[in-house]
CSV table of C-alpha atoms and ligand atoms in Angstrom, one decimal:
chain,number,residue,atom,x,y,z
A,840,MET,CA,11.5,-7.5,-23.2
A,841,ARG,CA,10.3,-11.0,-23.9
A,842,HIS,CA,7.0,-11.4,-22.4
A,843,ALA,CA,3.5,-10.5,-23.2
A,844,PHE,CA,3.0,-9.3,-19.6
A,845,VAL,CA,-0.3,-11.2,-19.2
A,846,GLU,CA,0.0,-11.5,-15.4
A,847,THR,CA,1.9,-9.9,-12.6
A,848,TYR,CA,5.0,-11.5,-11.0
A,849,TYR,CA,2.9,-12.1,-7.9
A,850,GLN,CA,0.1,-13.9,-9.8
A,851,ALA,CA,2.7,-16.0,-11.6
A,852,THR,CA,4.3,-17.2,-8.3
A,853,VAL,CA,1.4,-18.1,-6.1
A,854,GLU,CA,-1.1,-20.9,-5.8
A,855,LYS,CA,-4.6,-19.7,-5.8
A,856,THR,CA,-7.5,-20.9,-3.6
A,857,ALA,CA,-10.9,-20.1,-5.2
A,858,TYR,CA,-13.9,-18.9,-3.2
A,859,PRO,CA,-17.4,-19.5,-4.5
A,860,GLY,CA,-19.6,-16.7,-5.8
A,861,LEU,CA,-22.6,-15.5,-3.8
A,862,ASP,CA,-25.8,-17.3,-5.0
A,863,GLY,CA,-29.1,-16.5,-3.3
A,864,ARG,CA,-29.9,-14.6,-0.1
A,865,VAL,CA,-28.0,-14.6,3.1
A,866,GLU,CA,-28.4,-12.8,6.4
A,867,THR,CA,-25.3,-11.8,8.5
A,868,ARG,CA,-24.1,-9.5,11.2
A,869,VAL,CA,-21.4,-7.8,9.1
A,870,CYS,CA,-21.0,-7.6,5.3
A,871,ILE,CA,-17.6,-6.4,4.1
A,872,LEU,CA,-17.2,-5.1,0.6
A,873,GLY,CA,-13.8,-5.6,-0.9
A,874,GLY,CA,-11.3,-8.4,-0.7
A,875,GLY,CA,-8.1,-6.3,-0.4
A,876,LEU,CA,-6.2,-6.0,2.8
A,877,ALA,CA,-8.6,-3.4,4.3
A,878,GLY,CA,-11.5,-5.8,3.9
A,879,LEU,CA,-9.7,-8.9,4.8
A,880,SER,CA,-7.9,-7.4,7.8
A,881,THR,CA,-11.3,-6.2,9.1
A,882,ALA,CA,-12.7,-9.7,8.6
A,883,LEU,CA,-9.8,-11.3,10.5
A,884,GLY,CA,-9.9,-8.6,13.2
A,885,LEU,CA,-13.6,-9.4,13.7
A,886,ALA,CA,-13.0,-13.2,13.8
A,887,GLU,CA,-10.2,-12.8,16.3
A,888,ARG,CA,-12.6,-10.9,18.5
A,889,GLY,CA,-15.1,-13.7,18.3
A,890,VAL,CA,-17.3,-12.3,15.5
A,891,SER,CA,-17.4,-14.8,12.6
A,892,ASP,CA,-21.0,-14.1,11.4
A,893,VAL,CA,-19.5,-12.1,8.6
A,894,VAL,CA,-19.8,-12.2,4.7
A,895,LEU,CA,-17.0,-10.7,2.5
A,896,LEU,CA,-17.8,-9.8,-1.1
A,897,GLU,CA,-15.1,-9.4,-3.7
A,898,SER,CA,-15.9,-8.3,-7.2
A,899,HIS,CA,-12.9,-10.2,-8.8
A,900,SER,CA,-10.7,-12.5,-6.7
A,901,VAL,CA,-9.1,-11.6,-3.4
A,902,GLY,CA,-6.0,-9.5,-3.9
A,903,HIS,CA,-7.1,-8.3,-7.3
A,904,GLY,CA,-6.6,-4.7,-6.3
A,905,ALA,CA,-3.7,-2.8,-4.9
A,906,SER,CA,-3.2,-5.3,-2.1
A,907,GLY,CA,-2.1,-8.0,-4.5
A,908,ARG,CA,-0.1,-5.7,-6.8
A,909,ASN,CA,2.0,-3.5,-4.6
A,910,GLY,CA,5.7,-3.0,-3.9
A,911,GLY,CA,5.6,-5.2,-0.9
A,912,PHE,CA,7.1,-2.6,1.5
A,913,VAL,CA,5.8,-2.9,5.0
A,914,PHE,CA,6.6,0.0,7.3
A,915,ALA,CA,4.9,2.3,9.8
A,916,GLY,CA,3.3,5.6,8.8
A,917,TYR,CA,0.5,6.7,6.4
A,918,CYS,CA,0.4,8.0,2.8
A,919,LEU,CA,0.1,11.5,4.5
A,920,GLY,CA,3.8,12.2,5.3
A,921,ASN,CA,4.9,12.1,8.9
A,922,ALA,CA,5.7,15.8,8.9
A,923,GLU,CA,2.2,16.7,7.6
A,924,LEU,CA,0.5,14.3,10.1
A,925,PHE,CA,2.3,16.2,12.9
A,926,LYS,CA,1.3,19.5,11.4
A,927,VAL,CA,-2.4,18.6,11.2
A,928,LEU,CA,-2.8,16.7,14.4
A,929,GLY,CA,-0.1,18.0,16.8
A,930,ARG,CA,2.3,15.8,18.6
A,931,GLU,CA,0.1,13.7,20.9
A,932,GLU,CA,-2.5,12.6,18.3
A,933,ALA,CA,0.0,12.2,15.5
A,934,ARG,CA,2.1,10.0,17.7
A,935,ARG,CA,-1.0,8.0,18.7
A,936,LEU,CA,-1.9,7.3,15.0
A,937,TYR,CA,1.7,6.6,14.1
A,938,ARG,CA,2.0,4.2,17.0
A,939,LEU,CA,-1.0,2.2,15.6
A,940,THR,CA,1.0,1.6,12.4
A,941,ILE,CA,4.1,0.4,14.4
A,942,ASP,CA,1.7,-2.0,16.1
A,943,ALA,CA,0.3,-3.0,12.7
A,944,VAL,CA,3.8,-3.9,11.3
A,945,GLU,CA,4.3,-6.1,14.3
A,946,LEU,CA,0.8,-7.6,14.0
A,947,ILE,CA,1.6,-8.5,10.3
A,948,ARG,CA,4.7,-10.3,11.5
A,949,GLN,CA,2.7,-12.1,14.2
A,950,ARG,CA,0.0,-13.2,11.8
A,951,VAL,CA,2.6,-14.5,9.3
A,952,ARG,CA,3.8,-16.7,12.2
A,953,GLN,CA,0.5,-17.6,13.7
A,954,TYR,CA,-1.3,-18.6,10.5
A,955,GLY,CA,1.9,-20.0,8.9
A,956,ILE,CA,1.7,-17.7,5.9
A,957,GLN,CA,4.5,-18.4,3.4
A,958,CYS,CA,5.0,-14.9,1.9
A,959,GLU,CA,8.8,-14.5,1.6
A,960,LEU,CA,8.9,-12.0,4.5
A,961,THR,CA,12.4,-10.4,4.4
A,962,ASP,CA,12.9,-8.7,7.7
A,963,LYS,CA,15.9,-6.6,6.7
A,964,GLY,CA,14.6,-3.0,6.9
A,965,ILE,CA,14.0,-0.3,4.3
A,966,LEU,CA,16.4,2.4,3.0
A,967,LEU,CA,15.3,5.9,2.2
A,968,ALA,CA,18.1,7.0,-0.3
A,969,ASN,CA,18.8,10.6,-0.8
A,970,TRP,CA,18.3,11.6,-4.5
A,971,PHE,CA,19.7,15.1,-3.8
A,972,ASN,CA,23.1,16.3,-2.8
A,973,ASP,CA,21.6,18.0,0.2
A,974,PRO,CA,22.0,16.4,3.6
A,975,ALA,CA,19.0,18.3,5.0
A,976,ARG,CA,16.7,16.0,3.0
A,977,LEU,CA,17.7,13.3,5.4
A,978,GLU,CA,18.5,15.2,8.5
A,979,GLN,CA,15.0,16.8,8.7
A,980,PRO,CA,13.1,13.6,8.6
A,981,ARG,CA,15.6,11.9,10.9
A,982,GLN,CA,15.1,14.6,13.5
A,983,LEU,CA,11.3,14.7,13.1
A,984,MET,CA,11.1,10.9,13.6
A,985,LYS,CA,13.2,11.1,16.7
A,986,GLU,CA,11.7,14.2,18.3
A,987,VAL,CA,8.0,13.8,17.4
A,988,TYR,CA,7.6,10.0,17.0
A,989,GLY,CA,10.4,8.7,19.2
A,990,VAL,CA,11.7,6.5,16.3
A,991,ASP,CA,15.3,6.1,15.3
A,992,TRP,CA,16.0,6.1,11.6
A,993,GLN,CA,19.8,5.5,11.3
A,994,HIS,CA,22.0,7.6,9.0
A,995,VAL,CA,23.9,5.7,6.3
A,996,ALA,CA,26.9,7.6,5.0
A,997,PRO,CA,27.3,7.9,1.2
A,998,GLY,CA,30.4,5.6,1.1
A,999,GLU,CA,28.6,2.9,3.2
A,1000,LEU,CA,25.6,3.2,1.0
A,1001,ARG,CA,27.6,2.6,-2.2
A,1002,GLU,CA,28.7,-0.7,-0.7
A,1003,MET,CA,25.0,-1.7,-0.5
A,1004,LEU,CA,23.7,0.0,-3.6
A,1005,LYS,CA,26.1,0.0,-6.5
A,1006,THR,CA,25.1,3.4,-7.9
A,1007,GLU,CA,26.4,6.9,-8.0
A,1008,ARG,CA,22.9,8.3,-7.9
A,1009,TYR,CA,22.4,8.6,-4.1
A,1010,PHE,CA,23.9,10.9,-1.5
A,1011,GLY,CA,23.5,8.7,1.6
A,1012,ALA,CA,20.4,7.3,3.2
A,1013,LEU,CA,18.3,6.7,6.3
A,1014,PHE,CA,17.8,3.1,7.4
A,1015,GLU,CA,14.4,2.1,9.0
A,1016,SER,CA,15.2,-1.1,10.7
A,1017,ASN,CA,11.6,-1.9,11.9
A,1018,ALA,CA,10.4,-2.6,8.4
A,1019,PHE,CA,10.3,-5.5,6.0
A,1020,HIS,CA,9.2,-6.5,2.5
A,1021,PHE,CA,7.2,-9.5,1.4
A,1022,HIS,CA,5.2,-11.1,-1.4
A,1023,PRO,CA,1.9,-9.2,-0.9
A,1024,LEU,CA,-0.3,-11.5,-2.8
A,1025,LYS,CA,0.9,-14.5,-0.8
A,1026,TYR,CA,0.2,-12.5,2.3
A,1027,VAL,CA,-3.3,-11.6,1.0
A,1028,TYR,CA,-4.1,-15.3,0.3
A,1029,GLY,CA,-2.8,-16.3,3.7
A,1030,VAL,CA,-5.0,-13.7,5.4
A,1031,ALA,CA,-8.0,-14.9,3.3
A,1032,ALA,CA,-7.3,-18.5,4.3
A,1033,ALA,CA,-7.1,-17.5,8.0
A,1034,VAL,CA,-10.4,-15.6,7.6
A,1035,ALA,CA,-12.1,-18.6,5.9
A,1036,GLY,CA,-10.5,-20.8,8.6
A,1037,HIS,CA,-12.5,-18.8,11.2
A,1038,GLY,CA,-15.7,-19.7,9.4
A,1039,ILE,CA,-16.2,-16.4,7.6
A,1040,ASP,CA,-17.7,-16.7,4.1
A,1041,ILE,CA,-15.7,-15.1,1.3
A,1042,HIS,CA,-17.4,-14.8,-2.1
A,1043,GLU,CA,-15.3,-13.9,-5.2
A,1044,HIS,CA,-16.7,-12.7,-8.5
A,1045,SER,CA,-19.5,-11.2,-6.4
A,1046,ALA,CA,-19.4,-7.4,-7.0
A,1047,ALA,CA,-21.6,-5.5,-4.6
A,1048,LEU,CA,-23.9,-3.4,-6.8
A,1049,ALA,CA,-25.7,-1.2,-4.2
A,1050,ILE,CA,-26.1,-0.7,-0.5
A,1051,GLU,CA,-29.8,-0.1,0.5
A,1052,PRO,CA,-31.1,0.6,4.0
A,1053,GLN,CA,-33.8,-1.9,4.9
A,1054,GLY,CA,-35.6,-2.0,8.3
A,1055,GLY,CA,-32.6,-0.8,10.3
A,1056,LYS,CA,-30.3,-3.1,8.4
A,1057,TYR,CA,-28.5,-2.9,5.0
A,1058,LEU,CA,-29.3,-4.9,1.9
A,1059,VAL,CA,-26.3,-5.4,-0.4
A,1060,ARG,CA,-27.2,-6.7,-3.8
A,1061,THR,CA,-24.9,-8.7,-6.2
A,1062,THR,CA,-25.8,-10.0,-9.6
A,1063,HIS,CA,-26.8,-13.5,-8.3
A,1064,GLY,CA,-27.6,-12.8,-4.7
A,1065,GLU,CA,-28.1,-10.4,-1.8
A,1066,VAL,CA,-26.8,-10.0,1.7
A,1067,LEU,CA,-29.0,-8.5,4.5
A,1068,ALA,CA,-26.5,-7.3,7.2
A,1069,GLU,CA,-26.7,-5.4,10.5
A,1070,GLN,CA,-23.5,-3.6,9.6
A,1071,VAL,CA,-21.7,-2.8,6.3
A,1072,VAL,CA,-18.0,-2.0,5.8
A,1073,PHE,CA,-17.0,-0.4,2.5
A,1074,ALA,CA,-13.4,-1.4,1.7
A,1075,ALA,CA,-13.4,-1.5,-2.0
A,1076,GLY,CA,-10.4,0.8,-2.5
A,1077,GLY,CA,-9.6,2.6,-5.7
A,1078,TYR,CA,-11.4,-0.1,-7.8
A,1079,ALA,CA,-15.0,0.6,-6.7
A,1080,ARG,CA,-17.3,2.2,-9.4
A,1081,GLY,CA,-20.9,3.3,-8.8
A,1082,LEU,CA,-21.4,1.2,-5.7
A,1083,TYR,CA,-21.7,3.8,-2.9
A,1084,ARG,CA,-21.3,7.5,-3.7
A,1085,PRO,CA,-20.7,9.0,-0.3
A,1086,VAL,CA,-17.4,7.1,-0.1
A,1087,GLU,CA,-16.4,6.9,-3.7
A,1088,ARG,CA,-16.7,10.6,-4.3
A,1089,ALA,CA,-14.3,11.2,-1.5
A,1090,THR,CA,-11.4,9.3,-3.1
A,1091,LEU,CA,-9.6,9.4,-6.4
A,1092,PRO,CA,-8.1,6.3,-8.2
A,1093,ILE,CA,-4.4,7.0,-8.9
A,1094,ALA,CA,-2.1,4.7,-10.7
A,1095,THR,CA,1.4,3.5,-10.0
A,1096,TYR,CA,3.5,0.9,-11.8
A,1097,VAL,CA,5.7,-2.1,-11.1
A,1098,VAL,CA,8.0,-4.4,-13.2
A,1099,ALA,CA,10.1,-7.4,-12.4
A,1100,THR,CA,13.4,-8.2,-14.2
A,1101,GLU,CA,14.5,-11.6,-15.3
A,1102,PRO,CA,16.4,-13.5,-12.6
A,1103,LEU,CA,19.9,-11.8,-12.5
A,1104,GLY,CA,21.9,-14.5,-10.7
A,1105,GLU,CA,25.3,-13.0,-9.6
A,1106,ARG,CA,24.6,-9.8,-11.4
A,1107,LEU,CA,22.0,-8.8,-8.7
A,1108,ARG,CA,24.9,-8.1,-6.3
A,1109,GLU,CA,26.5,-5.8,-8.9
A,1110,ALA,CA,23.5,-3.5,-8.3
A,1111,ILE,CA,21.8,-4.3,-5.0
A,1112,ASN,CA,24.3,-5.8,-2.5
A,1113,CYS,CA,21.9,-5.9,0.5
A,1114,GLU,CA,18.5,-7.4,1.4
A,1115,ALA,CA,16.7,-4.1,2.3
A,1116,ALA,CA,14.0,-2.5,0.2
A,1117,VAL,CA,14.8,0.9,-1.2
A,1118,TYR,CA,12.9,4.1,-2.0
A,1119,ASP,CA,14.2,7.7,-2.5
A,1120,THR,CA,13.6,11.2,-1.4
A,1121,ARG,CA,11.7,12.5,-4.5
A,1122,PHE,CA,7.9,13.1,-4.5
A,1123,ALA,CA,7.4,10.3,-7.2
A,1124,PHE,CA,10.2,8.1,-5.9
A,1125,ASP,CA,11.5,4.8,-7.3
A,1126,TYR,CA,10.7,1.9,-4.9
A,1127,TYR,CA,12.5,-1.4,-5.4
A,1128,ARG,CA,13.8,-4.5,-3.8
A,1129,PRO,CA,15.7,-7.7,-4.5
A,1130,LEU,CA,13.6,-10.9,-4.8
A,1131,ALA,CA,14.7,-14.3,-3.4
A,1132,ASP,CA,15.0,-15.6,-7.0
A,1133,SER,CA,17.5,-12.8,-7.9
A,1134,ARG,CA,15.1,-10.6,-9.8
A,1135,ILE,CA,14.7,-6.9,-9.0
A,1136,LEU,CA,11.1,-5.8,-8.4
A,1137,TRP,CA,11.0,-2.1,-9.4
A,1138,GLY,CA,8.2,0.3,-8.9
A,1139,GLY,CA,7.6,4.0,-9.6
A,1140,ARG,CA,5.6,6.9,-11.1
A,1141,ILE,CA,2.3,8.3,-9.9
A,1142,SER,CA,-0.2,9.1,-12.6
A,1143,ILE,CA,-3.9,9.4,-13.2
A,1144,LEU,CA,-3.3,7.1,-16.3
A,1145,ASN,CA,-3.7,3.4,-15.7
A,1146,ARG,CA,-1.2,2.6,-18.5
A,1147,GLY,CA,-0.9,-0.8,-20.2
A,1148,PRO,CA,2.1,-3.1,-19.4
A,1149,GLN,CA,4.2,-2.4,-22.5
A,1150,ALA,CA,4.1,1.4,-21.8
A,1151,ILE,CA,4.9,0.7,-18.1
A,1152,ALA,CA,7.8,-1.6,-19.0
A,1153,GLY,CA,9.3,1.2,-21.2
A,1154,LEU,CA,9.0,3.9,-18.5
A,1155,LEU,CA,10.3,1.8,-15.6
A,1156,LYS,CA,13.2,0.2,-17.5
A,1157,ALA,CA,14.4,3.8,-18.2
A,1158,ASP,CA,14.1,4.6,-14.5
A,1159,LEU,CA,16.0,1.4,-13.5
A,1160,VAL,CA,18.8,2.2,-15.9
A,1161,THR,CA,19.0,5.7,-14.7
A,1162,VAL,CA,20.0,4.4,-11.3
A,1163,TYR,CA,21.8,1.2,-12.4
A,1164,PRO,CA,23.3,1.8,-15.9
A,1165,GLN,CA,25.1,-1.5,-15.5
A,1166,LEU,CA,21.8,-3.3,-15.9
A,1167,ALA,CA,20.9,-1.7,-19.3
A,1168,ASP,CA,20.8,-5.1,-21.0
A,1169,VAL,CA,18.5,-6.9,-18.5
A,1170,GLN,CA,15.1,-8.1,-19.7
A,1171,LEU,CA,11.9,-7.4,-17.9
A,1172,ASP,CA,9.7,-10.4,-17.4
A,1173,TYR,CA,6.7,-8.7,-15.8
A,1174,ALA,CA,5.0,-5.3,-15.9
A,1175,TRP,CA,1.8,-4.2,-14.4
A,1176,GLY,CA,-0.1,-1.2,-12.8
A,1177,GLY,CA,-2.3,-0.8,-9.9
A,1178,LEU,CA,-4.8,1.7,-8.5
A,1179,MET,CA,-4.4,3.4,-5.2
A,1180,SER,CA,-7.3,5.3,-3.6
A,1181,TYR,CA,-6.4,8.8,-2.4
A,1182,GLY,CA,-8.5,11.1,-0.3
A,1183,ARG,CA,-8.4,14.9,-0.7
A,1184,GLN,CA,-6.2,15.2,2.4
A,1185,GLN,CA,-4.0,12.2,1.3
A,1186,MET,CA,-4.8,10.4,4.6
A,1187,ALA,CA,-6.3,7.0,5.3
A,1188,GLN,CA,-10.1,7.5,5.8
A,1189,ILE,CA,-11.4,5.2,8.5
A,1190,GLY,CA,-14.8,5.8,10.1
A,1191,ARG,CA,-18.5,5.6,9.8
A,1192,ASP,CA,-20.7,7.9,7.7
A,1193,ASP,CA,-24.0,9.6,8.4
A,1194,ASN,CA,-25.8,6.5,6.9
A,1195,GLY,CA,-24.1,4.2,9.4
A,1196,VAL,CA,-21.9,2.6,6.8
A,1197,TRP,CA,-18.3,1.9,8.0
A,1198,HIS,CA,-15.5,2.7,5.6
A,1199,ALA,CA,-11.7,2.0,5.3
A,1200,VAL,CA,-10.3,3.7,2.2
A,1201,GLY,CA,-7.8,6.3,1.0
A,1202,PHE,CA,-4.6,4.4,1.9
A,1203,GLY,CA,-2.8,5.7,-1.2
A,1204,GLY,CA,0.6,4.3,-1.8
A,1205,HIS,CA,1.3,3.4,1.8
A,1206,GLY,CA,-1.3,0.9,2.8
A,1207,MET,CA,0.1,-2.4,4.1
A,1208,ALA,CA,0.3,-1.3,7.7
A,1209,PRO,CA,-2.6,1.2,7.6
A,1210,THR,CA,-5.0,-1.3,6.2
A,1211,THR,CA,-4.1,-3.5,9.1
A,1212,VAL,CA,-4.7,-0.5,11.4
A,1213,ALA,CA,-8.1,-0.1,9.8
A,1214,GLY,CA,-8.9,-3.7,10.3
A,1215,GLU,CA,-8.1,-3.5,14.0
A,1216,VAL,CA,-9.9,-0.2,14.6
A,1217,LEU,CA,-13.1,-1.2,12.8
A,1218,ALA,CA,-13.1,-4.6,14.4
A,1219,ASP,CA,-12.8,-3.0,17.8
A,1220,ALA,CA,-15.6,-0.5,16.9
A,1221,ILE,CA,-18.0,-3.2,15.5
A,1222,ALA,CA,-17.3,-6.0,17.9
A,1223,LYS,CA,-16.6,-4.1,21.1
A,1224,SER,CA,-18.1,-0.6,20.6
A,1225,ILE,CA,-14.6,0.9,21.1
A,1226,PRO,CA,-14.6,4.4,19.5
A,1227,ILE,CA,-12.4,5.0,16.5
A,1228,PRO,CA,-9.3,7.1,17.5
A,1229,GLN,CA,-10.2,10.8,17.4
A,1230,GLY,CA,-7.4,11.7,15.0
A,1231,PHE,CA,-9.1,9.8,12.1
A,1232,ALA,CA,-12.1,12.0,12.3
A,1233,ARG,CA,-10.0,15.0,11.2
A,1234,PHE,CA,-9.8,13.3,7.8
A,1235,GLY,CA,-13.4,12.9,6.9
A,1236,LEU,CA,-15.0,12.1,3.6
A,1237,VAL,CA,-14.3,15.3,1.7
A,1238,PRO,CA,-15.5,15.3,-2.0
A,1239,THR,CA,-12.6,15.1,-4.5
A,1240,CYS,CA,-14.6,16.6,-7.4
A,1241,GLY,CA,-14.3,13.7,-9.8
A,1242,LEU,CA,-12.6,14.4,-13.2
A,1243,LEU,CA,-11.7,17.9,-12.1
A,1244,GLY,CA,-10.0,16.5,-9.0
A,1245,LEU,CA,-8.1,14.0,-11.2
A,1246,VAL,CA,-6.9,16.8,-13.4
A,1247,ALA,CA,-5.9,18.9,-10.4
A,1248,ALA,CA,-4.1,15.8,-8.9
A,1249,GLN,CA,-2.1,15.3,-12.1
A,1250,ALA,CA,-1.2,19.0,-12.2
A,1251,THR,CA,0.1,18.7,-8.6
A,1252,TYR,CA,2.1,15.6,-9.4
A,1253,THR,CA,3.6,17.1,-12.5
A,1254,ALA,CA,4.6,20.3,-10.6
A,1255,CYS,CA,6.2,18.2,-7.8
A,1256,GLN,CA,8.2,16.2,-10.4
A,1257,VAL,CA,9.3,19.3,-12.2
A,1258,ARG,CA,10.4,20.8,-8.9
A,1259,ASP,CA,12.4,17.6,-8.0
A,1260,ALA,CA,14.1,17.6,-11.5
A,1261,TYR,CA,15.0,21.2,-11.1
A,1262,ASP,CA,16.4,20.6,-7.5
A,1263,ALA,CA,18.4,17.6,-8.8
A,1264,HIS,CA,19.8,19.7,-11.6
A,1265,ARG,CA,20.7,22.5,-9.2
A,1266,LEU,CA,22.1,20.5,-6.3
A,1267,ASN,CA,23.7,17.4,-7.9
A,1268,PRO,CA,27.1,17.4,-9.5
B,831,FAD,C1,1.5,-0.6,-7.6
B,831,FAD,C2,1.3,-0.3,-6.2
B,831,FAD,C3,2.4,-0.3,-5.3
B,831,FAD,C4,2.2,-0.1,-4.0
B,831,FAD,N1,3.3,-0.3,-3.1
B,831,FAD,C5,3.0,-0.3,-1.7
B,831,FAD,C6,4.0,-0.7,-0.8
B,831,FAD,O1,5.1,-1.1,-1.2
B,831,FAD,N2,3.8,-0.6,0.5
B,831,FAD,C7,2.6,-0.2,1.0
B,831,FAD,O2,2.4,-0.1,2.2
B,831,FAD,N3,1.6,0.2,0.1
B,831,FAD,C8,1.8,0.1,-1.2
B,831,FAD,N4,0.8,0.4,-2.1
B,831,FAD,C9,-0.5,0.8,-1.5
B,831,FAD,C10,-1.3,-0.4,-1.0
B,831,FAD,O3,-1.2,-1.5,-1.9
B,831,FAD,C11,-2.8,0.0,-0.8
B,831,FAD,O4,-2.9,1.2,-0.1
B,831,FAD,C12,-3.6,-1.1,-0.1
B,831,FAD,O5,-3.4,-2.3,-0.7
B,831,FAD,C13,-5.1,-0.7,-0.2
B,831,FAD,O6,-5.8,-1.8,0.2
B,831,FAD,P1,-7.4,-1.8,0.0
B,831,FAD,O7,-7.9,-3.1,0.6
B,831,FAD,O8,-7.9,-0.5,0.5
B,831,FAD,O9,-7.7,-1.8,-1.5
B,831,FAD,P2,-7.5,-2.9,-2.6
B,831,FAD,O10,-6.4,-3.8,-2.4
B,831,FAD,O11,-7.5,-2.2,-4.0
B,831,FAD,O12,-8.8,-3.7,-2.5
B,831,FAD,C14,-10.1,-3.3,-2.9
B,831,FAD,C15,-10.8,-4.6,-3.4
B,831,FAD,O13,-12.2,-4.2,-3.6
B,831,FAD,C16,-12.7,-4.9,-4.7
B,831,FAD,N5,-13.9,-4.3,-5.2
B,831,FAD,C17,-14.0,-3.1,-5.9
B,831,FAD,N6,-15.3,-2.9,-6.2
B,831,FAD,C18,-16.0,-3.8,-5.5
B,831,FAD,C19,-17.4,-4.1,-5.4
B,831,FAD,N7,-18.3,-3.3,-6.0
B,831,FAD,N8,-17.8,-5.2,-4.7
B,831,FAD,C20,-16.9,-6.0,-4.1
B,831,FAD,N9,-15.5,-5.8,-4.2
B,831,FAD,C21,-15.1,-4.7,-4.9
B,831,FAD,C22,-11.5,-4.9,-5.7
B,831,FAD,O14,-11.5,-5.9,-6.7
B,831,FAD,C23,-10.3,-5.0,-4.7
B,831,FAD,O15,-9.9,-6.4,-4.6
B,831,FAD,C24,0.9,0.3,-3.5
B,831,FAD,C25,-0.1,0.3,-4.3
B,831,FAD,C26,0.0,0.1,-5.7
B,831,FAD,C27,-1.1,0.1,-6.6
């Protein structure tokens, strides 16, 4: 490993537009806190509905959080699994919420076209590869998707899969064709540019410090300024600390990690001989995809520890070599981590609390489409008074119990990983 891992692959391959810090007092209709995709999608949704009297505050730079660090998989569904969503909401409401994410996948495609966002969108689907020698692990989700959600995930036989992924690790796959992968930070910057193009003020390096009610409005303070707004949207993800307790106490910051290899040239095809992105059927699955410059972007692990890049590189290199031993000698050029925000029920939390503050948090590790859903739903609610779909109310702001919650989460993750390792030992030859 040759690099000091000072920046992410995404940061190293994008041109950044800077937005000024907030200085002084402004008044606005809507103040959005957080320049990830939840905040930016809400801002763009508002602008597209004719509401541009909006100020967006970002504590670092736009895309600093999970939205600019993730695996770049864009597919329907939420971090709460499709089977659990059905169990909790029943067919009709689960289908309705799932449908919103299908629409969001299409809306992302449309915005990429409409705003000319160059984000290496690779519309070649996503493979769910079976880690276990147990066909039911694919058959059950395939049937669920068909029967409950009306979606066809196609079966890929083991032999066919081995032509696409040159590894003995998998036992077939499901192919989700209505899915793609892209450079998420380029997409974030493109959405930010579209937002700014609609006349909305984005302020970077302007952390919101507090939200205070004031005469029927909300005063949001930053170090060098303040915003008086009729409405406030909290969209600060897993990175917010000490800003607004009712939302923050309902989510836990959970880490996951990513690396990018050196460019592999022809060797890429000796491992990944297709353009689809890939994840697997374990709880803490690997997720990876080929990049246009012949690198592999590889992600994995779920932990309460936000580890440093050297430790991440060591862990994920071992994971990569477990699946593709033929790549044992490749170098990693980039390694980084990111924080996801998870609610107690592991479902996106979109709504308005008792103080009248809107929120869009808890997207976990499956946030590209759902943050876009949040943007649409909140923009409809704020600009047009359209009620938020009923199903989201089922996943309210339930306290996660801070440190205790983190320890419990880690215990659950470890138990799931041990179960998966045991099942693989038991089932696989
Ligand atoms: C490594 C990794 C891989 C992932 N892979 C995928 C994937 O492949 N596909 C997928 O769908 N999802 C993936 N996810 C999940 C997805 O990235 C997130 O669910 C989504 O980006 C969340 O967006 P967000 O806007 O809620 O949060 P964030 O993107 O984290 O944005 C929150 C923003 O708020 C800012 N902020 C914090 N405090 C303040 C404050 N006081 N004032 C102002 N701003 C503040 C932060 O700096 C940050 O920019 C992944 C996540 C990670 C971490």
